[in-house]
């Protein structure tokens, strides 16, 4: 079998177009412009790139983008004061604090100080609890993007065997919860899992969120399974020239694509869906804040 490639770039563009359409309707019918505030503390180069592209895409879909770039030495009290101000700003519907934070700041305290209704990353403990009990919540962007692609490809995933490799709070656990909420039979694998190959071989759906380059080989994949590769790993690529690098996922793409029914590539798979889902969450948060109907197909 040769797998269908699930094109995350194209899918993300469709999600953004849907968001833009809804934003335009909110403006026209209600005079409301959804606003997203992104807070970056320090100068981590990767975080700066993410924040820049988040801001650019927020504006592209017609929303208001506010960026707060704070000094690396910003105190916890000052950051909490800014969050309080944003929590109370009626023009801001989504707040995202770019992680990781500098070590002197308590990440849990900061995240849990964002109003849950504006927590567009879905990391606030209230949103984690709501998702865990199958209630309406803000859903973490990367797993939401994976779920959208799975629903699009399969229609329903009810009754399917799914394995999530990785149990982080930002990807693995919420991903498993979303699959469970859609009635898949879910196994969560991690670094202590015995005979991972055997566990993965039983799965109709494999979501790899490990952070280990090309760790999952093709012969772990059940014939026809759907493979969602969340991993983003940068490897040296001397064949492309001195100092050059290339991105690979957590699955070995070529061999997995030979057995899978469908697979997401890296780059161009899950990655582009993450920011698209951040925008989707912001428009959802804005609708909820104003007591308006939520756009269909943009949330879990
Ligand atoms: P974490 O490092 O927080 O979690 C990794 C998980 O993988 C842990 O649960 C760990 O298990 C598990 N693991 C490690 N080694 C093995 C192994 N040999 N066998 C089985 N499980 C193992 O990573 P994240 O969840 O934050 O990210 C995972 C990947 O996804 C990374 O490559 C990251 O860059 C990427 N990512 C991509 C995003 C996107 O937009 N596409 C967004 C976020 C992340 P244990 O708990 O036992 O240690």
Coordinates of C-alpha atoms and ligand atoms in Angstrom, one line a residue:
X1 CA 0.0 0.0 0.0
X2 CA 1.1 3.6 -0.6
X3 CA -0.3 6.0 1.8
X4 CA -2.4 9.0 1.0
X5 CA -0.4 12.1 2.2
X6 CA -2.5 14.3 4.5
X7 CA -1.5 17.8 3.4
X8 CA -1.5 19.9 6.6
X9 CA -0.5 23.0 4.7
X10 CA -3.6 22.9 2.5
X11 CA -5.8 21.8 5.4
X12 CA -4.6 24.7 7.6
X13 CA -5.2 27.1 4.8
X14 CA -8.8 25.8 4.7
X15 CA -9.2 26.3 8.5
X16 CA -7.8 29.8 8.2
X17 CA -10.2 30.6 5.4
X18 CA -13.1 29.4 7.6
X19 CA -11.8 31.5 10.5
X20 CA -11.5 34.6 8.2
X21 CA -15.1 34.1 7.0
X22 CA -16.4 34.0 10.5
X23 CA -14.4 37.0 11.6
X24 CA -15.8 39.0 8.7
X25 CA -19.3 38.0 9.7
X26 CA -18.7 39.0 13.3
X27 CA -17.5 42.4 12.1
X28 CA -20.4 42.9 9.7
X29 CA -23.2 41.6 11.8
X30 CA -22.1 42.6 15.3
X31 CA -19.2 45.1 15.0
X32 CA -16.9 42.7 16.9
X33 CA -13.3 42.1 16.1
X34 CA -11.7 39.1 17.8
X35 CA -8.5 40.0 19.5
X36 CA -5.5 37.8 20.3
X37 CA -2.7 38.8 22.7
X38 CA 0.6 37.0 22.6
X39 CA 3.1 37.5 25.5
X40 CA 6.7 36.6 25.0
X41 CA 9.2 36.9 27.8
X42 CA 12.9 36.9 26.8
X43 CA 14.5 36.4 23.4
X44 CA 14.5 32.7 22.7
X45 CA 15.0 32.7 18.9
X46 CA 12.5 29.8 18.1
X47 CA 9.9 31.5 20.3
X48 CA 10.5 34.8 18.5
X49 CA 9.8 33.1 15.1
X50 CA 6.6 31.5 16.4
X51 CA 5.3 34.8 17.9
X52 CA 6.0 36.6 14.6
X53 CA 4.2 34.1 12.5
X54 CA 1.3 33.9 14.9
X55 CA 0.9 37.8 14.8
X56 CA 1.1 37.8 11.0
X57 CA -1.5 35.1 10.5
X58 CA -3.8 36.7 13.2
X59 CA -3.8 39.9 11.1
X60 CA -4.3 38.0 7.8
X61 CA -7.6 36.5 9.0
X62 CA -8.8 39.9 10.0
X63 CA -8.4 39.7 13.8
X64 CA -6.6 42.2 16.1
X65 CA -3.1 41.1 17.1
X66 CA -1.4 42.4 20.2
X67 CA 2.1 41.5 21.1
X68 CA 3.8 42.0 24.5
X69 CA 7.5 41.4 24.3
X70 CA 8.9 41.5 27.8
X71 CA 12.5 41.6 29.1
X72 CA 13.9 38.2 30.1
X73 CA 14.2 39.5 33.7
X74 CA 10.6 40.5 34.0
X75 CA 9.3 39.7 37.5
X76 CA 6.4 37.3 38.2
X77 CA 4.5 40.1 39.7
X78 CA 4.8 42.3 36.5
X79 CA 3.8 39.4 34.3
X80 CA 0.8 38.6 36.5
X81 CA -0.2 42.3 36.4
X82 CA -0.1 42.2 32.6
X83 CA -2.2 39.1 32.5
X84 CA -4.7 40.7 34.8
X85 CA -5.0 43.6 32.5
X86 CA -5.5 41.4 29.5
X87 CA -8.0 39.2 31.3
X88 CA -10.1 42.4 31.9
X89 CA -9.6 43.9 28.4
X90 CA -12.9 43.4 26.5
X91 CA -11.1 43.7 23.1
X92 CA -8.9 40.7 23.9
X93 CA -10.6 37.3 23.5
X94 CA -7.5 35.1 23.5
X95 CA -4.3 35.2 25.5
X96 CA -1.3 33.1 24.8
X97 CA 1.9 33.1 26.9
X98 CA 4.7 31.7 24.7
X99 CA 6.4 28.8 26.4
X100 CA 9.0 28.0 27.7
X101 CA 9.2 30.8 30.2
X102 CA 12.5 31.8 31.8
X103 CA 13.3 29.6 34.8
X104 CA 12.5 32.2 37.5
X105 CA 8.9 32.3 36.5
X106 CA 6.4 29.6 37.7
X107 CA 4.9 28.3 34.5
X108 CA 1.9 26.6 36.2
X109 CA 1.1 29.8 38.2
X110 CA 1.3 31.9 35.0
X111 CA -0.8 29.7 32.8
X112 CA -3.4 29.3 35.6
X113 CA -3.6 33.1 35.9
X114 CA -5.0 33.4 32.4
X115 CA -8.8 33.6 32.4
X116 CA -9.9 30.1 31.3
X117 CA -12.3 31.6 28.8
X118 CA -9.4 33.4 27.1
X119 CA -6.9 30.5 27.4
X120 CA -6.6 29.7 23.7
X121 CA -3.7 27.3 24.3
X122 CA -6.1 25.2 26.5
X123 CA -3.4 24.6 29.2
X124 CA -5.3 26.1 32.1
X125 CA -6.2 23.5 34.7
X126 CA -9.9 24.3 34.3
X127 CA -9.8 23.6 30.6
X128 CA -7.9 20.4 31.2
X129 CA -10.6 19.3 33.6
X130 CA -13.4 20.3 31.3
X131 CA -11.8 18.4 28.4
X132 CA -11.3 15.4 30.7
X133 CA -15.0 15.3 31.7
X134 CA -16.1 15.8 28.1
X135 CA -17.4 19.3 28.6
X136 CA -17.0 22.4 26.4
X137 CA -13.5 23.7 26.9
X138 CA -10.6 25.5 25.1
X139 CA -8.7 22.6 23.4
X140 CA -4.9 22.6 23.0
X141 CA -4.1 23.6 19.5
X142 CA -1.8 20.8 18.3
X143 CA -4.0 17.9 19.3
X144 CA -7.0 19.8 18.0
X145 CA -5.3 20.1 14.6
X146 CA -4.6 16.3 14.7
X147 CA -8.2 15.5 15.6
X148 CA -9.5 17.7 12.7
X149 CA -7.3 15.9 10.2
X150 CA -8.4 12.5 11.6
X151 CA -12.1 13.4 11.4
X152 CA -11.7 14.8 7.9
X153 CA -10.0 11.6 6.7
X154 CA -12.2 9.0 8.5
X155 CA -15.5 10.8 9.1
X156 CA -15.9 9.0 12.4
X157 CA -13.1 7.4 14.4
X158 CA -15.6 5.7 16.8
X159 CA -14.4 2.2 17.8
X160 CA -11.0 2.5 16.2
X161 CA -7.9 1.4 18.0
X162 CA -5.7 4.5 18.6
X163 CA -2.2 4.6 20.1
X164 CA -0.7 7.9 21.2
X165 CA 3.1 7.7 21.8
X166 CA 4.0 10.4 24.3
X167 CA 2.2 11.6 27.4
X168 CA 3.1 15.3 27.7
X169 CA 0.5 17.8 29.0
X170 CA 0.6 19.8 25.8
X171 CA 0.3 17.0 23.2
X172 CA 0.0 13.4 24.3
X173 CA -2.5 13.6 27.1
X174 CA -5.0 16.0 25.5
X175 CA -4.7 14.0 22.2
X176 CA -5.6 10.8 24.0
X177 CA -8.5 12.6 25.7
X178 CA -9.8 13.9 22.4
X179 CA -9.6 10.5 20.8
X180 CA -11.4 9.0 23.7
X181 CA -14.1 11.7 23.6
X182 CA -14.6 10.6 19.9
X183 CA -15.1 7.0 21.1
X184 CA -11.8 5.6 19.9
X185 CA -10.2 2.8 22.1
X186 CA -7.1 4.6 23.3
X187 CA -3.7 3.4 24.5
X188 CA -1.1 5.9 25.7
X189 CA 2.5 4.8 25.3
X190 CA 5.5 6.4 26.8
X191 CA 9.2 5.8 27.6
X192 CA 8.3 2.9 30.1
X193 CA 6.0 1.1 27.7
X194 CA 7.0 -2.5 27.2
X195 CA 7.2 -3.7 23.6
X196 CA 6.2 -0.5 22.0
X197 CA 6.4 -2.1 18.5
X198 CA 3.7 -4.6 19.5
X199 CA 1.5 -1.9 20.9
X200 CA 1.8 0.2 17.8
X201 CA 1.2 -2.8 15.4
X202 CA -2.4 -3.1 16.8
X203 CA -3.3 0.5 16.1
X204 CA -5.7 1.8 13.4
X205 CA -4.5 5.3 14.3
X206 CA -1.0 6.1 15.5
X207 CA -0.2 9.6 16.8
X208 CA 3.6 10.0 17.5
X209 CA 4.5 12.9 19.8
X210 CA 7.9 11.9 21.2
X211 CA 10.6 14.2 20.0
X212 CA 12.9 11.4 18.7
X213 CA 13.8 11.6 15.1
X214 CA 12.3 8.8 12.9
X215 CA 11.8 6.6 15.9
X216 CA 8.8 4.6 14.5
X217 CA 9.9 2.3 11.6
X218 CA 7.5 1.1 8.9
X219 CA 7.3 -2.4 10.2
X220 CA 5.6 -1.2 13.4
X221 CA 2.7 0.1 11.3
X222 CA -0.4 -2.0 10.7
X223 CA -1.3 -2.2 7.0
X224 CA -3.7 0.7 6.2
X225 CA -3.3 2.5 9.5
X226 CA -3.4 6.3 9.7
X227 CA -0.2 7.9 11.0
X228 CA -0.2 11.4 12.5
X229 CA 3.4 12.6 13.1
X230 CA 3.6 15.4 15.6
X231 CA 7.4 15.3 16.0
X232 CA 9.6 18.2 14.8
X233 CA 13.2 17.3 14.9
X234 CA 16.0 19.2 13.3
X235 CA 18.9 17.1 11.9
X236 CA 22.2 18.1 10.4
X237 CA 22.1 17.8 6.6
X238 CA 25.6 18.1 5.3
X239 CA 24.4 16.8 1.9
X240 CA 22.5 20.1 1.5
X241 CA 25.7 22.1 2.2
X242 CA 27.7 23.2 5.2
X243 CA 25.7 24.0 8.3
X244 CA 22.5 23.1 6.6
X245 CA 19.7 21.2 8.5
X246 CA 16.5 19.3 7.7
X247 CA 13.3 18.6 9.6
X248 CA 12.1 15.1 10.3
X249 CA 9.3 13.7 12.3
X250 CA 9.1 11.0 14.9
X251 CA 8.2 8.4 12.3
X252 CA 10.4 7.1 9.5
X253 CA 8.3 8.6 6.7
X254 CA 9.4 6.5 3.7
X255 CA 8.9 3.1 5.3
X256 CA 5.7 4.1 7.2
X257 CA 4.2 5.5 4.0
X258 CA 4.6 2.1 2.4
X259 CA 2.3 0.5 4.9
X260 CA 0.0 3.2 6.2
X261 CA -3.3 4.1 4.6
X262 CA -2.7 7.8 5.3
X263 CA 0.2 9.8 6.8
X264 CA 1.1 13.3 7.7
X265 CA 4.5 14.6 6.4
X266 CA 7.1 16.6 8.3
X267 CA 7.3 19.4 7.5
X268 CA 3.8 20.3 6.1
X269 CA 1.6 18.0 8.3
X270 CA 0.7 18.8 11.8
X271 CA 2.9 21.9 12.1
X272 CA 0.8 24.3 10.1
X273 CA -2.4 23.1 11.8
X274 CA -1.2 24.4 15.2
X275 CA -1.4 28.1 14.4
X276 CA -4.6 27.6 12.3
X277 CA -6.2 26.0 15.5
X278 CA -4.9 28.9 17.6
X279 CA -6.9 31.3 15.3
X280 CA -9.8 28.9 15.4
X281 CA -9.7 28.9 19.2
X282 CA -9.6 32.7 19.3
X283 CA -12.7 33.1 17.2
X284 CA -14.5 30.4 19.3
X285 CA -13.5 32.2 22.5
X286 CA -14.8 35.5 21.0
X287 CA -18.2 33.9 20.1
X288 CA -18.5 32.4 23.5
X289 CA -17.7 35.7 25.2
X290 CA -20.4 37.4 23.3
X291 CA -23.0 34.7 23.6
X292 CA -23.0 34.1 19.8
X293 CA -23.1 30.8 17.9
X294 CA -19.7 29.2 17.5
X295 CA -18.3 28.5 14.0
X296 CA -18.9 24.8 13.0
X297 CA -16.0 22.4 12.6
X298 CA -13.5 24.6 14.3
X299 CA -13.5 23.0 17.7
X300 CA -13.7 19.6 19.3
Ligands
LIG1 P1 7.8 15.9 25.6 O1 9.3 15.8 25.6 O2 7.2 16.8 26.6 O3 7.2 14.5 25.7 C1 7.7 13.4 25.0 C2 7.0 12.1 25.4 O4 7.6 11.1 24.6 C3 7.1 11.8 26.8 O5 5.8 11.4 27.3 C4 8.1 10.6 26.9 O6 7.8 9.6 27.8 C5 7.8 10.0 25.5 N1 9.0 9.2 25.1 C6 10.3 9.6 25.1 N2 11.1 8.6 24.6 C7 10.3 7.6 24.3 C8 10.5 6.3 23.8 N3 11.7 5.8 23.5 N4 9.4 5.5 23.6 C9 8.2 5.9 23.9 N5 7.9 7.1 24.4 C10 8.9 8.0 24.6 O7 7.5 16.4 24.1 P2 6.2 17.1 23.5 O8 5.0 16.3 23.8 O9 6.2 18.6 24.0 O10 6.5 17.1 22.0 C11 6.7 15.9 21.3 C12 7.2 16.2 19.9 O11 6.2 17.0 19.2 C13 8.4 17.1 19.8 O12 9.2 16.6 18.6 C14 7.9 18.5 19.6 O13 8.9 19.3 18.9 C15 6.7 18.2 18.7 N6 5.7 19.2 18.8 C16 5.2 19.7 17.6 C17 4.2 20.6 17.6 C18 3.6 21.0 16.3 O14 3.1 22.1 16.2 N7 3.7 20.2 15.3 C19 3.7 21.3 18.9 C20 4.3 20.7 20.1 C21 5.2 19.7 20.0 P3 7.9 9.8 29.4 O15 6.7 10.6 29.8 O16 7.9 8.5 30.0 O17 9.2 10.5 29.6

